[in-house]
Short mmCIF file of C-alpha atoms in Angstrom, two decimals:
data_model
loop_
_atom_site.label_atom_id
_atom_site.label_comp_id
_atom_site.label_asym_id
_atom_site.label_seq_id
_atom_site.Cartn_x
_atom_site.Cartn_y
_atom_site.Cartn_z
CA MET A 1 0.00 0.00 0.00
CA ALA A 2 1.36 3.44 -0.95
CA ARG A 3 2.18 5.85 1.84
CA LEU A 4 -0.06 8.92 2.01
CA LEU A 5 1.72 12.19 1.47
CA GLU A 6 1.75 14.49 4.49
CA PHE A 7 1.08 18.13 3.67
CA ASP A 8 0.20 21.52 5.11
CA GLU A 9 -3.56 21.50 4.68
CA GLU A 10 -4.04 25.28 4.89
CA GLN A 11 -1.33 25.91 2.31
CA ALA A 12 -2.84 23.23 0.06
CA ILE A 13 -6.31 24.83 0.39
CA GLN A 14 -4.82 28.19 -0.62
CA LYS A 15 -3.24 26.65 -3.72
CA ALA A 16 -6.48 24.88 -4.66
CA MET A 17 -8.42 28.13 -4.14
CA GLU A 18 -6.15 29.87 -6.64
CA VAL A 19 -6.81 27.14 -9.24
CA PHE A 20 -10.60 27.31 -8.74
CA TRP A 21 -10.42 31.11 -8.81
CA LYS A 22 -8.56 31.12 -12.12
CA LYS A 23 -10.28 28.25 -13.93
CA GLY A 24 -13.70 28.00 -12.29
CA TYR A 25 -15.24 24.95 -10.67
CA ALA A 26 -16.32 23.06 -13.79
CA SER A 27 -13.07 23.57 -15.71
CA THR A 28 -10.84 22.50 -12.83
CA SER A 29 -9.86 18.84 -12.87
CA MET A 30 -8.73 16.77 -9.91
CA ARG A 31 -5.35 16.56 -11.64
CA ASP A 32 -5.16 20.39 -11.74
CA LEU A 33 -5.87 20.43 -8.02
CA THR A 34 -3.46 17.71 -6.94
CA ASP A 35 -0.70 19.21 -9.12
CA ALA A 36 -1.20 22.67 -7.62
CA MET A 37 -1.50 21.32 -4.09
CA GLN A 38 1.53 19.05 -4.66
CA ILE A 39 -0.22 16.04 -3.15
CA ASN A 40 -1.49 12.74 -4.44
CA SER A 41 -5.19 12.06 -4.94
CA SER A 42 -5.30 9.60 -2.01
CA SER A 43 -4.12 12.32 0.37
CA LEU A 44 -6.74 14.69 -0.99
CA TYR A 45 -9.63 12.23 -0.70
CA ASN A 46 -8.57 10.98 2.74
CA THR A 47 -8.09 14.41 4.33
CA ILE A 48 -10.46 16.78 2.57
CA GLY A 49 -12.75 14.71 0.39
CA ASP A 50 -13.87 15.10 -3.18
CA LYS A 51 -13.68 18.10 -5.51
CA GLN A 52 -16.93 19.57 -4.22
CA LYS A 53 -15.85 19.40 -0.57
CA LEU A 54 -12.53 20.99 -1.52
CA PHE A 55 -14.34 23.75 -3.40
CA ILE A 56 -16.51 24.48 -0.37
CA ARG A 57 -13.40 24.67 1.82
CA CYS A 58 -11.85 27.04 -0.72
CA ILE A 59 -14.93 29.29 -0.75
CA LYS A 60 -14.90 29.40 3.06
CA ASN A 61 -11.17 30.13 3.05
CA TYR A 62 -11.70 32.94 0.53
CA THR A 63 -14.58 34.51 2.45
CA ASP A 64 -12.76 34.23 5.79
CA MET A 65 -9.72 35.91 4.23
CA ARG A 66 -11.87 38.73 2.80
CA ILE A 67 -13.75 39.26 6.06
CA ARG A 68 -10.51 39.50 8.08
CA ALA A 69 -9.03 41.92 5.54
CA THR A 70 -12.15 44.12 5.61
CA GLU A 71 -12.31 44.20 9.41
CA GLU A 72 -8.62 45.08 9.62
CA ARG A 73 -8.69 47.70 6.86
CA TYR A 74 -11.66 49.69 8.15
CA LYS A 75 -11.24 49.67 11.91
CA GLU A 76 -9.28 52.93 12.10
CA TYR A 77 -11.05 55.52 9.96
CA GLY A 78 -11.70 59.06 11.18
CA SER A 79 -15.29 59.14 10.02
CA PRO A 80 -17.89 56.66 8.77
CA ILE A 81 -18.27 58.43 5.42
CA GLU A 82 -14.51 58.28 4.90
CA ALA A 83 -14.58 54.53 5.58
CA LEU A 84 -17.57 54.10 3.26
CA GLU A 85 -15.89 56.08 0.46
CA ASN A 86 -12.74 54.01 0.82
CA PHE A 87 -14.74 50.76 0.82
CA ILE A 88 -16.34 51.78 -2.49
CA ARG A 89 -13.01 52.86 -4.00
CA ASP A 90 -11.33 49.67 -2.75
CA ALA A 91 -14.08 47.59 -4.34
CA ALA A 92 -13.56 49.38 -7.67
CA HIS A 93 -9.81 48.80 -7.39
CA ILE A 94 -10.21 45.10 -6.61
CA ILE A 95 -12.69 44.61 -9.46
CA THR A 96 -10.34 46.23 -11.97
CA THR A 97 -7.07 44.65 -10.79
CA GLU A 98 -7.88 41.09 -9.71
CA PRO A 99 -7.41 38.95 -12.80
CA SER A 100 -10.04 36.39 -11.86
CA SER A 101 -12.94 38.49 -10.54
CA CYS A 102 -14.63 37.58 -7.25
CA LEU A 103 -14.52 33.89 -6.35
CA CYS A 104 -17.96 34.10 -4.69
CA ILE A 105 -19.61 35.70 -7.70
CA LYS A 106 -17.98 33.17 -10.01
CA ALA A 107 -19.13 30.31 -7.76
CA THR A 108 -22.69 31.62 -7.59
CA PHE A 109 -23.05 32.00 -11.34
CA GLU A 110 -21.28 28.76 -12.14
CA THR A 111 -23.21 26.58 -9.70
CA GLU A 112 -26.44 28.59 -10.18
CA GLY A 113 -27.22 28.30 -6.49
CA GLU A 114 -27.90 24.57 -6.82
CA ASN A 115 -25.43 23.48 -4.15
CA PRO A 116 -26.75 24.42 -0.68
CA GLU A 117 -23.32 24.25 1.00
CA ILE A 118 -21.68 26.51 -1.57
CA GLN A 119 -24.64 28.87 -1.47
CA ALA A 120 -24.55 28.97 2.35
CA ALA A 121 -20.86 29.98 2.32
CA VAL A 122 -21.48 32.66 -0.31
CA ASN A 123 -24.59 33.90 1.53
CA ALA A 124 -22.65 34.18 4.80
CA TYR A 125 -20.11 36.42 3.07
CA ASP A 126 -22.87 38.48 1.44
CA HIS A 127 -24.53 38.87 4.85
CA PHE A 128 -21.24 40.07 6.37
CA ASN A 129 -20.81 42.67 3.61
CA HIS A 130 -24.40 43.83 3.94
CA GLN A 131 -24.10 44.24 7.72
CA PHE A 132 -20.73 45.95 7.37
CA LEU A 133 -22.11 48.46 4.86
CA GLN A 134 -25.33 48.99 6.82
CA ASN A 135 -23.35 49.72 9.99
CA LEU A 136 -21.15 52.24 8.18
CA ILE A 137 -24.20 53.90 6.61
CA GLU A 138 -26.02 54.10 9.96
CA LYS A 139 -22.93 55.62 11.60
CA ALA A 140 -22.61 58.13 8.74
CA GLN A 141 -26.31 59.00 9.09
CA ASN A 142 -26.00 59.41 12.86
CA ALA A 143 -22.97 61.65 12.36
CA GLY A 144 -24.90 63.80 9.87
CA GLU A 145 -22.51 62.86 7.06
CA ILE A 146 -25.24 61.46 4.81
CA SER A 147 -28.99 61.90 4.62
CA THR A 148 -31.34 59.96 6.85
CA ASP A 149 -34.09 60.06 4.21
CA GLU A 150 -33.44 56.46 3.17
CA ASP A 151 -33.19 53.28 5.21
CA ALA A 152 -29.58 52.19 5.81
CA GLY A 153 -30.45 48.56 4.99
CA ILE A 154 -31.91 49.52 1.61
CA ILE A 155 -28.85 51.62 0.80
CA ALA A 156 -26.60 48.67 1.76
CA ASP A 157 -28.67 46.34 -0.48
CA HIS A 158 -28.36 48.83 -3.32
CA LEU A 159 -24.59 49.15 -2.89
CA GLY A 160 -24.19 45.37 -2.84
CA SER A 161 -26.11 45.09 -6.11
CA VAL A 162 -24.10 47.91 -7.64
CA LEU A 163 -20.80 46.23 -6.77
CA ILE A 164 -21.92 42.97 -8.39
CA GLY A 165 -22.93 44.95 -11.46
CA TRP A 166 -19.44 46.45 -11.59
CA TYR A 167 -17.94 42.96 -11.73
CA ASN A 168 -20.17 42.12 -14.68
CA SER A 169 -19.41 45.41 -16.42
CA PHE A 170 -15.68 44.92 -16.04
CA VAL A 171 -15.81 41.35 -17.34
CA LEU A 172 -17.71 42.56 -20.42
CA HIS A 173 -15.88 45.82 -21.16
CA GLN A 174 -12.49 45.63 -19.40
CA ASP A 175 -12.81 49.39 -18.85
CA SER A 176 -11.20 50.42 -15.54
CA ARG A 177 -12.09 54.07 -16.02
CA LYS A 178 -15.78 53.20 -16.36
CA ILE A 179 -15.70 51.43 -12.97
CA THR A 180 -13.84 54.24 -11.19
CA ASP A 181 -16.21 56.81 -12.70
CA MET A 182 -19.18 54.80 -11.40
CA ALA A 183 -17.51 54.62 -7.96
CA ASP A 184 -17.17 58.41 -7.93
CA PHE A 185 -20.82 58.74 -8.96
CA VAL A 186 -22.01 56.46 -6.14
CA ILE A 187 -19.99 58.41 -3.59
CA ARG A 188 -21.45 61.71 -4.83
CA GLN A 189 -24.97 60.25 -4.55
CA LEU A 190 -24.38 59.11 -0.97
CA LYS A 191 -23.23 62.59 0.08
CA ARG A 192 -26.31 64.38 -1.28
#
């Protein structure tokens, strides 16, 4: 019986995530994954499971990484509107500079919401972003930095939809300026 290869599971998950991110779920083969992770298929199946289980782990790894980065990046801003503006500008920057778009958006469109575990991981990340934006908006409203005429939750929903639209626009047009112009427009609208 062949000896199973020992490996750093977190590092292997990161490598697999990069393959899924670049190629998508359907186009990624088990060979692509084991080559990138530098492990044999027995090690993969015995420690993590099949391709779907690995993909779910990768989605969770991706969302955890993004949540930690967001919490760290925005904890020290002078005002809520400044943090909100920077969040919007950061989103535009990420959309126009990451070569593979958002892993969660890709996963949602590719799996069409048919896998409950994948959808649960993506929904948890979406919920985090919504709550994060809603909290910033409420703080900005309470500080008198933006109008209180609209519900903070509705504004957060709108911003979330706008950001997804920017991903689609960039995939279609590859026009960075268009995305940054739209980011500036959204910021101007918030400050009215």
